[in-house]
Amino acid sequence: MGVPPAPPEQPAGEAAAPVLSDAARARFAVLRERFVAGLPARWQELQSSADPAARESMLHRLAGAAGSFQLPQLGAAARHAEHCCAAGGGAALDEALALLRLRLEEAGVTVR
Amino acid sequence: MSALQRVMCVEDDADIRMVVEFSLGTVGGYEVRCFPGGQAALAAVDEFRPDVVLLDVMMPGLTGPETLQLLRQRPVMQGVPVVFMTAKAMPDEVESLLRHGATGMIVKPFDAMKLPADVRLFWEHGRAPGAA
């Protein structure tokens, strides 16, 4: 039995972004606004959680979703905080959360 | 060559499901069904008959690899490409996931505007020769 060729880890070539209709753009904007509107509650939940695993999970989700909603800096800050959380927290996590808070504010989110 | 029409997505994060539905449905024009977990996907796969499946790796309940193993037992899934979606794409983990029989991986976060083209490439590469 022969060895099948290795599948690609990512698709070959750079896929060009399609030209979106105004309706599609508007739809994405609505979804993005809905996501952003939920961020204050996420931040509160993150702040109030004392469980490191739960915090790491929240940060993991936030990182994945923010980037996909075209908020790359917020996503990167959440990913960094996730890694700090996984590494045991401490001062590094405090700094990472401060940066995340800044990125949230830059995204137009009012956080307390 | 048949057309790519139906995409199944198994993802526990509601925000990611929302982006995938927009991306593959509105941008890509595919019929998309998203499920929050492996059990729900397994319950629907025979009826939906996906052309390609996107599968989150870390999920409560059935994990992505466990879901893939069970999906592969279904006749409708023979030759259907399955692509893992993960935020953690370290080389050893990528290799491990591909050994489970996946066609490839999409790293989260992904570009919602380019995802349909990426999925199409995986479908073209990964489907069984002669598949309907």
PDB file of C-alpha atoms in Angstrom:
ATOM      1  CA  MET A   1       0.000   0.000   0.000  1.00  0.00           C
ATOM      2  CA  GLY A   2       1.468   3.306  -1.083  1.00  0.00           C
ATOM      3  CA  VAL A   3       1.851   6.331   1.076  1.00  0.00           C
ATOM      4  CA  PRO A   4      -0.641   9.037   0.081  1.00  0.00           C
ATOM      5  CA  PRO A   5       0.745  12.483  -0.599  1.00  0.00           C
ATOM      6  CA  ALA A   6       0.822  14.759   2.396  1.00  0.00           C
ATOM      7  CA  PRO A   7      -2.152  17.113   2.454  1.00  0.00           C
ATOM      8  CA  PRO A   8      -1.512  20.812   2.632  1.00  0.00           C
ATOM      9  CA  GLU A   9      -1.646  22.396   6.053  1.00  0.00           C
ATOM     10  CA  GLN A  10      -2.972  25.543   4.443  1.00  0.00           C
ATOM     11  CA  PRO A  11      -4.399  25.896   0.954  1.00  0.00           C
ATOM     12  CA  ALA A  12      -1.832  26.580  -1.718  1.00  0.00           C
ATOM     13  CA  GLY A  13      -1.763  30.101  -3.030  1.00  0.00           C
ATOM     14  CA  GLU A  14      -3.169  33.291  -1.646  1.00  0.00           C
ATOM     15  CA  ALA A  15      -6.899  33.464  -2.086  1.00  0.00           C
ATOM     16  CA  ALA A  16      -8.092  36.869  -3.183  1.00  0.00           C
ATOM     17  CA  ALA A  17     -10.808  38.466  -1.123  1.00  0.00           C
ATOM     18  CA  PRO A  18     -14.052  38.655  -3.089  1.00  0.00           C
ATOM     19  CA  VAL A  19     -15.755  41.926  -3.898  1.00  0.00           C
ATOM     20  CA  LEU A  20     -18.643  42.189  -1.483  1.00  0.00           C
ATOM     21  CA  SER A  21     -22.010  43.670  -2.190  1.00  0.00           C
ATOM     22  CA  ASP A  22     -23.189  46.592  -0.087  1.00  0.00           C
ATOM     23  CA  ALA A  23     -25.710  44.286   1.539  1.00  0.00           C
ATOM     24  CA  ALA A  24     -22.988  41.813   2.531  1.00  0.00           C
ATOM     25  CA  ARG A  25     -20.824  44.598   3.936  1.00  0.00           C
ATOM     26  CA  ALA A  26     -23.771  45.905   5.917  1.00  0.00           C
ATOM     27  CA  ARG A  27     -24.487  42.420   7.220  1.00  0.00           C
ATOM     28  CA  PHE A  28     -20.907  41.966   8.391  1.00  0.00           C
ATOM     29  CA  ALA A  29     -20.971  45.398  10.035  1.00  0.00           C
ATOM     30  CA  VAL A  30     -24.073  44.408  11.976  1.00  0.00           C
ATOM     31  CA  LEU A  31     -22.456  41.163  13.146  1.00  0.00           C
ATOM     32  CA  ARG A  32     -19.315  43.033  14.153  1.00  0.00           C
ATOM     33  CA  GLU A  33     -21.322  45.621  16.093  1.00  0.00           C
ATOM     34  CA  ARG A  34     -23.156  42.828  17.867  1.00  0.00           C
ATOM     35  CA  PHE A  35     -19.843  41.239  18.818  1.00  0.00           C
ATOM     36  CA  VAL A  36     -18.439  44.549  20.056  1.00  0.00           C
ATOM     37  CA  ALA A  37     -21.608  45.236  22.045  1.00  0.00           C
ATOM     38  CA  GLY A  38     -21.022  42.021  23.961  1.00  0.00           C
ATOM     39  CA  LEU A  39     -17.437  42.855  24.888  1.00  0.00           C
ATOM     40  CA  PRO A  40     -18.141  44.838  28.097  1.00  0.00           C
ATOM     41  CA  ALA A  41     -19.939  41.816  29.536  1.00  0.00           C
ATOM     42  CA  ARG A  42     -17.057  39.579  28.497  1.00  0.00           C
ATOM     43  CA  TRP A  43     -14.603  41.898  30.185  1.00  0.00           C
ATOM     44  CA  GLN A  44     -16.659  41.909  33.363  1.00  0.00           C
ATOM     45  CA  GLU A  45     -16.829  38.140  33.321  1.00  0.00           C
ATOM     46  CA  LEU A  46     -13.095  37.942  32.803  1.00  0.00           C
ATOM     47  CA  GLN A  47     -12.441  40.341  35.662  1.00  0.00           C
ATOM     48  CA  SER A  48     -14.727  38.563  38.074  1.00  0.00           C
ATOM     49  CA  SER A  49     -13.517  35.044  37.386  1.00  0.00           C
ATOM     50  CA  ALA A  50     -11.112  33.560  39.897  1.00  0.00           C
ATOM     51  CA  ASP A  51     -10.670  30.301  37.989  1.00  0.00           C
ATOM     52  CA  PRO A  52      -7.475  30.381  35.874  1.00  0.00           C
ATOM     53  CA  ALA A  53      -8.760  27.693  33.502  1.00  0.00           C
ATOM     54  CA  ALA A  54     -12.000  29.584  32.936  1.00  0.00           C
ATOM     55  CA  ARG A  55     -10.092  32.808  32.293  1.00  0.00           C
ATOM     56  CA  GLU A  56      -7.811  31.075  29.852  1.00  0.00           C
ATOM     57  CA  SER A  57     -10.812  29.669  28.027  1.00  0.00           C
ATOM     58  CA  MET A  58     -12.491  33.085  27.871  1.00  0.00           C
ATOM     59  CA  LEU A  59      -9.335  34.669  26.515  1.00  0.00           C
ATOM     60  CA  HIS A  60      -8.937  31.854  23.988  1.00  0.00           C
ATOM     61  CA  ARG A  61     -12.441  32.443  22.651  1.00  0.00           C
ATOM     62  CA  LEU A  62     -12.021  36.196  22.594  1.00  0.00           C
ATOM     63  CA  ALA A  63      -8.753  35.908  20.671  1.00  0.00           C
ATOM     64  CA  GLY A  64     -10.257  33.697  17.992  1.00  0.00           C
ATOM     65  CA  ALA A  65     -13.429  35.695  17.578  1.00  0.00           C
ATOM     66  CA  ALA A  66     -11.876  39.185  17.664  1.00  0.00           C
ATOM     67  CA  GLY A  67      -9.447  38.383  14.897  1.00  0.00           C
ATOM     68  CA  SER A  68     -12.185  36.900  12.747  1.00  0.00           C
ATOM     69  CA  PHE A  69     -14.257  40.054  13.266  1.00  0.00           C
ATOM     70  CA  GLN A  70     -11.344  42.049  11.863  1.00  0.00           C
ATOM     71  CA  LEU A  71     -10.133  43.360  15.195  1.00  0.00           C
ATOM     72  CA  PRO A  72      -6.589  41.971  14.948  1.00  0.00           C
ATOM     73  CA  GLN A  73      -4.987  44.079  17.676  1.00  0.00           C
ATOM     74  CA  LEU A  74      -7.667  43.122  20.163  1.00  0.00           C
ATOM     75  CA  GLY A  75      -7.294  39.497  19.123  1.00  0.00           C
ATOM     76  CA  ALA A  76      -3.525  39.611  19.538  1.00  0.00           C
ATOM     77  CA  ALA A  77      -3.845  41.178  22.994  1.00  0.00           C
ATOM     78  CA  ALA A  78      -6.305  38.486  24.049  1.00  0.00           C
ATOM     79  CA  ARG A  79      -4.006  35.766  22.705  1.00  0.00           C
ATOM     80  CA  HIS A  80      -1.052  37.204  24.623  1.00  0.00           C
ATOM     81  CA  ALA A  81      -3.131  37.315  27.806  1.00  0.00           C
ATOM     82  CA  GLU A  82      -4.237  33.722  27.178  1.00  0.00           C
ATOM     83  CA  HIS A  83      -0.610  32.625  26.967  1.00  0.00           C
ATOM     84  CA  CYS A  84       0.250  34.551  30.148  1.00  0.00           C
ATOM     85  CA  CYS A  85      -2.684  32.905  31.883  1.00  0.00           C
ATOM     86  CA  ALA A  86      -1.495  29.473  30.759  1.00  0.00           C
ATOM     87  CA  ALA A  87       1.993  30.296  32.022  1.00  0.00           C
ATOM     88  CA  GLY A  88       0.741  30.893  35.525  1.00  0.00           C
ATOM     89  CA  GLY A  89      -0.507  34.474  35.537  1.00  0.00           C
ATOM     90  CA  GLY A  90       1.293  36.870  37.860  1.00  0.00           C
ATOM     91  CA  ALA A  91       2.632  40.244  36.815  1.00  0.00           C
ATOM     92  CA  ALA A  92       2.843  39.236  33.158  1.00  0.00           C
ATOM     93  CA  LEU A  93      -0.877  38.496  33.094  1.00  0.00           C
ATOM     94  CA  ASP A  94      -1.662  41.789  34.845  1.00  0.00           C
ATOM     95  CA  GLU A  95       0.282  43.623  32.157  1.00  0.00           C
ATOM     96  CA  ALA A  96      -1.382  41.611  29.404  1.00  0.00           C
ATOM     97  CA  LEU A  97      -4.831  42.382  30.788  1.00  0.00           C
ATOM     98  CA  ALA A  98      -3.968  46.074  30.986  1.00  0.00           C
ATOM     99  CA  LEU A  99      -3.029  45.947  27.295  1.00  0.00           C
ATOM    100  CA  LEU A 100      -6.226  44.073  26.514  1.00  0.00           C
ATOM    101  CA  ARG A 101      -8.216  46.742  28.294  1.00  0.00           C
ATOM    102  CA  LEU A 102      -6.471  49.401  26.219  1.00  0.00           C
ATOM    103  CA  ARG A 103      -7.278  47.508  23.008  1.00  0.00           C
ATOM    104  CA  LEU A 104     -10.900  47.202  24.082  1.00  0.00           C
ATOM    105  CA  GLU A 105     -11.093  50.946  24.612  1.00  0.00           C
ATOM    106  CA  GLU A 106      -9.489  51.528  21.220  1.00  0.00           C
ATOM    107  CA  ALA A 107     -12.183  49.329  19.725  1.00  0.00           C
ATOM    108  CA  GLY A 108     -14.785  51.659  21.195  1.00  0.00           C
ATOM    109  CA  VAL A 109     -15.660  49.525  24.171  1.00  0.00           C
ATOM    110  CA  THR A 110     -16.367  51.202  27.497  1.00  0.00           C
ATOM    111  CA  VAL A 111     -14.873  49.069  30.242  1.00  0.00           C
ATOM    112  CA  ARG A 112     -14.971  49.564  33.979  1.00  0.00           C
TER     113      ARG A 112
ATOM    114  CA  MET B   1     -16.749  17.738 -11.579  1.00  0.00           C
ATOM    115  CA  SER B   2     -19.537  18.273  -9.078  1.00  0.00           C
ATOM    116  CA  ALA B   3     -19.919  21.562  -7.286  1.00  0.00           C
ATOM    117  CA  LEU B   4     -19.147  22.386  -3.699  1.00  0.00           C
ATOM    118  CA  GLN B   5     -22.535  23.158  -2.171  1.00  0.00           C
ATOM    119  CA  ARG B   6     -22.935  22.098   1.427  1.00  0.00           C
ATOM    120  CA  VAL B   7     -20.550  22.951   4.260  1.00  0.00           C
ATOM    121  CA  MET B   8     -20.943  21.656   7.790  1.00  0.00           C
ATOM    122  CA  CYS B   9     -19.231  23.539  10.608  1.00  0.00           C
ATOM    123  CA  VAL B  10     -18.853  22.130  14.117  1.00  0.00           C
ATOM    124  CA  GLU B  11     -17.757  24.841  16.523  1.00  0.00           C
ATOM    125  CA  ASP B  12     -18.710  25.498  20.138  1.00  0.00           C
ATOM    126  CA  ASP B  13     -18.066  29.245  20.010  1.00  0.00           C
ATOM    127  CA  ALA B  14     -21.203  31.109  18.944  1.00  0.00           C
ATOM    128  CA  ASP B  15     -19.231  34.087  17.618  1.00  0.00           C
ATOM    129  CA  ILE B  16     -17.134  31.910  15.356  1.00  0.00           C
ATOM    130  CA  ARG B  17     -20.256  30.110  14.127  1.00  0.00           C
ATOM    131  CA  MET B  18     -21.749  33.490  13.264  1.00  0.00           C
ATOM    132  CA  VAL B  19     -18.679  34.511  11.259  1.00  0.00           C
ATOM    133  CA  VAL B  20     -18.535  31.156   9.481  1.00  0.00           C
ATOM    134  CA  GLU B  21     -22.217  31.371   8.526  1.00  0.00           C
ATOM    135  CA  PHE B  22     -21.698  34.872   7.165  1.00  0.00           C
ATOM    136  CA  SER B  23     -18.482  34.004   5.390  1.00  0.00           C
ATOM    137  CA  LEU B  24     -19.487  30.757   3.740  1.00  0.00           C
ATOM    138  CA  GLY B  25     -23.147  31.601   3.291  1.00  0.00           C
ATOM    139  CA  THR B  26     -23.236  35.276   2.377  1.00  0.00           C
ATOM    140  CA  VAL B  27     -19.760  35.653   0.868  1.00  0.00           C
ATOM    141  CA  GLY B  28     -19.252  32.159  -0.494  1.00  0.00           C
ATOM    142  CA  GLY B  29     -22.828  31.356  -1.458  1.00  0.00           C
ATOM    143  CA  TYR B  30     -22.709  27.876   0.057  1.00  0.00           C
ATOM    144  CA  GLU B  31     -25.372  26.148   2.084  1.00  0.00           C
ATOM    145  CA  VAL B  32     -23.950  26.215   5.591  1.00  0.00           C
ATOM    146  CA  ARG B  33     -25.068  24.461   8.713  1.00  0.00           C
ATOM    147  CA  CYS B  34     -23.273  25.106  11.963  1.00  0.00           C
ATOM    148  CA  PHE B  35     -23.497  22.901  15.016  1.00  0.00           C
ATOM    149  CA  PRO B  36     -22.317  23.669  18.553  1.00  0.00           C
ATOM    150  CA  GLY B  37     -20.876  20.208  19.155  1.00  0.00           C
ATOM    151  CA  GLY B  38     -19.999  16.820  17.794  1.00  0.00           C
ATOM    152  CA  GLN B  39     -23.170  15.062  18.934  1.00  0.00           C
ATOM    153  CA  ALA B  40     -25.412  17.556  17.152  1.00  0.00           C
ATOM    154  CA  ALA B  41     -23.331  17.211  13.997  1.00  0.00           C
ATOM    155  CA  LEU B  42     -23.497  13.431  14.129  1.00  0.00           C
ATOM    156  CA  ALA B  43     -27.271  13.622  14.470  1.00  0.00           C
ATOM    157  CA  ALA B  44     -27.555  15.741  11.333  1.00  0.00           C
ATOM    158  CA  VAL B  45     -24.816  14.484   9.027  1.00  0.00           C
ATOM    159  CA  ASP B  46     -26.778  11.726   7.285  1.00  0.00           C
ATOM    160  CA  GLU B  47     -29.538  14.124   6.322  1.00  0.00           C
ATOM    161  CA  PHE B  48     -27.330  17.104   5.447  1.00  0.00           C
ATOM    162  CA  ARG B  49     -24.716  15.152   3.461  1.00  0.00           C
ATOM    163  CA  PRO B  50     -21.950  17.776   3.608  1.00  0.00           C
ATOM    164  CA  ASP B  51     -19.418  18.200   0.830  1.00  0.00           C
ATOM    165  CA  VAL B  52     -16.842  19.399   3.342  1.00  0.00           C
ATOM    166  CA  VAL B  53     -16.711  19.658   7.138  1.00  0.00           C
ATOM    167  CA  LEU B  54     -15.004  22.300   9.268  1.00  0.00           C
ATOM    168  CA  LEU B  55     -14.283  20.981  12.721  1.00  0.00           C
ATOM    169  CA  ASP B  56     -13.133  22.817  15.814  1.00  0.00           C
ATOM    170  CA  VAL B  57     -10.478  20.947  17.782  1.00  0.00           C
ATOM    171  CA  MET B  58     -11.142  21.956  21.372  1.00  0.00           C
ATOM    172  CA  MET B  59     -14.796  21.483  22.261  1.00  0.00           C
ATOM    173  CA  PRO B  60     -16.586  20.365  25.407  1.00  0.00           C
ATOM    174  CA  GLY B  61     -18.041  16.886  25.103  1.00  0.00           C
ATOM    175  CA  LEU B  62     -16.686  15.282  21.969  1.00  0.00           C
ATOM    176  CA  THR B  63     -13.421  16.836  20.860  1.00  0.00           C
ATOM    177  CA  GLY B  64     -12.718  17.530  17.199  1.00  0.00           C
ATOM    178  CA  PRO B  65     -10.615  14.376  16.682  1.00  0.00           C
ATOM    179  CA  GLU B  66     -13.244  12.252  18.482  1.00  0.00           C
ATOM    180  CA  THR B  67     -15.981  13.756  16.322  1.00  0.00           C
ATOM    181  CA  LEU B  68     -13.951  13.078  13.189  1.00  0.00           C
ATOM    182  CA  GLN B  69     -13.483   9.447  14.163  1.00  0.00           C
ATOM    183  CA  LEU B  70     -17.247   9.008  14.587  1.00  0.00           C
ATOM    184  CA  LEU B  71     -18.081  10.949  11.419  1.00  0.00           C
ATOM    185  CA  ARG B  72     -15.768   8.697   9.413  1.00  0.00           C
ATOM    186  CA  GLN B  73     -17.913   5.694  10.363  1.00  0.00           C
ATOM    187  CA  ARG B  74     -20.849   7.144   8.441  1.00  0.00           C
ATOM    188  CA  PRO B  75     -21.186   6.101   4.782  1.00  0.00           C
ATOM    189  CA  VAL B  76     -22.125   9.665   3.757  1.00  0.00           C
ATOM    190  CA  MET B  77     -18.764  10.847   5.049  1.00  0.00           C
ATOM    191  CA  GLN B  78     -16.640   8.576   2.905  1.00  0.00           C
ATOM    192  CA  GLY B  79     -14.324  10.750   0.836  1.00  0.00           C
ATOM    193  CA  VAL B  80     -15.582  13.990   2.365  1.00  0.00           C
ATOM    194  CA  PRO B  81     -12.745  16.366   3.311  1.00  0.00           C
ATOM    195  CA  VAL B  82     -12.606  17.402   6.953  1.00  0.00           C
ATOM    196  CA  VAL B  83     -10.653  20.489   7.932  1.00  0.00           C
ATOM    197  CA  PHE B  84      -9.743  21.257  11.515  1.00  0.00           C
ATOM    198  CA  MET B  85     -10.062  24.804  12.798  1.00  0.00           C
ATOM    199  CA  THR B  86      -7.638  25.631  15.571  1.00  0.00           C
ATOM    200  CA  ALA B  87      -5.862  28.529  17.185  1.00  0.00           C
ATOM    201  CA  LYS B  88      -2.954  26.344  18.191  1.00  0.00           C
ATOM    202  CA  ALA B  89      -0.969  25.394  15.143  1.00  0.00           C
ATOM    203  CA  MET B  90       2.338  24.186  16.494  1.00  0.00           C
ATOM    204  CA  PRO B  91       4.023  21.837  13.999  1.00  0.00           C
ATOM    205  CA  ASP B  92       3.767  18.741  16.190  1.00  0.00           C
ATOM    206  CA  GLU B  93       0.108  19.389  16.875  1.00  0.00           C
ATOM    207  CA  VAL B  94      -0.578  19.968  13.184  1.00  0.00           C
ATOM    208  CA  GLU B  95       1.046  16.650  12.369  1.00  0.00           C
ATOM    209  CA  SER B  96      -0.943  14.909  15.078  1.00  0.00           C
ATOM    210  CA  LEU B  97      -4.242  16.355  13.856  1.00  0.00           C
ATOM    211  CA  LEU B  98      -3.550  15.467  10.246  1.00  0.00           C
ATOM    212  CA  ARG B  99      -2.822  11.907  11.316  1.00  0.00           C
ATOM    213  CA  HIS B 100      -6.438  11.712  12.457  1.00  0.00           C
ATOM    214  CA  GLY B 101      -7.404  11.851   8.794  1.00  0.00           C
ATOM    215  CA  ALA B 102      -8.055  15.549   8.289  1.00  0.00           C
ATOM    216  CA  THR B 103      -7.370  17.177   4.943  1.00  0.00           C
ATOM    217  CA  GLY B 104      -5.834  20.256   6.498  1.00  0.00           C
ATOM    218  CA  MET B 105      -6.149  23.033   9.011  1.00  0.00           C
ATOM    219  CA  ILE B 106      -7.518  26.525   9.147  1.00  0.00           C
ATOM    220  CA  VAL B 107      -5.927  28.700  11.776  1.00  0.00           C
ATOM    221  CA  LYS B 108      -8.148  30.910  13.918  1.00  0.00           C
ATOM    222  CA  PRO B 109      -8.568  33.771  13.630  1.00  0.00           C
ATOM    223  CA  PHE B 110      -9.318  33.480   9.940  1.00  0.00           C
ATOM    224  CA  ASP B 111     -10.160  36.069   7.309  1.00  0.00           C
ATOM    225  CA  ALA B 112     -13.912  35.877   6.813  1.00  0.00           C
ATOM    226  CA  MET B 113     -13.603  37.260   3.302  1.00  0.00           C
ATOM    227  CA  LYS B 114     -11.088  34.639   2.202  1.00  0.00           C
ATOM    228  CA  LEU B 115     -12.459  31.627   4.048  1.00  0.00           C
ATOM    229  CA  PRO B 116     -14.760  30.512   1.176  1.00  0.00           C
ATOM    230  CA  ALA B 117     -11.818  30.334  -1.234  1.00  0.00           C
ATOM    231  CA  ASP B 118      -9.715  28.460   1.310  1.00  0.00           C
ATOM    232  CA  VAL B 119     -12.506  25.962   1.941  1.00  0.00           C
ATOM    233  CA  ARG B 120     -12.898  25.440  -1.791  1.00  0.00           C
ATOM    234  CA  LEU B 121      -9.193  24.672  -2.129  1.00  0.00           C
ATOM    235  CA  PHE B 122      -9.390  22.122   0.650  1.00  0.00           C
ATOM    236  CA  TRP B 123     -12.453  20.575  -0.968  1.00  0.00           C
ATOM    237  CA  GLU B 124     -10.751  20.347  -4.343  1.00  0.00           C
ATOM    238  CA  HIS B 125      -7.644  18.849  -2.801  1.00  0.00           C
ATOM    239  CA  GLY B 126      -9.198  16.544  -0.278  1.00  0.00           C
ATOM    240  CA  ARG B 127     -12.239  14.923  -1.771  1.00  0.00           C
ATOM    241  CA  ALA B 128     -12.054  11.355  -2.941  1.00  0.00           C
ATOM    242  CA  PRO B 129     -11.447  10.834  -6.663  1.00  0.00           C
ATOM    243  CA  GLY B 130     -14.744  10.278  -8.414  1.00  0.00           C
ATOM    244  CA  ALA B 131     -16.780  11.471  -5.432  1.00  0.00           C
ATOM    245  CA  ALA B 132     -20.255  12.672  -6.347  1.00  0.00           C
TER     246      ALA B 132
END
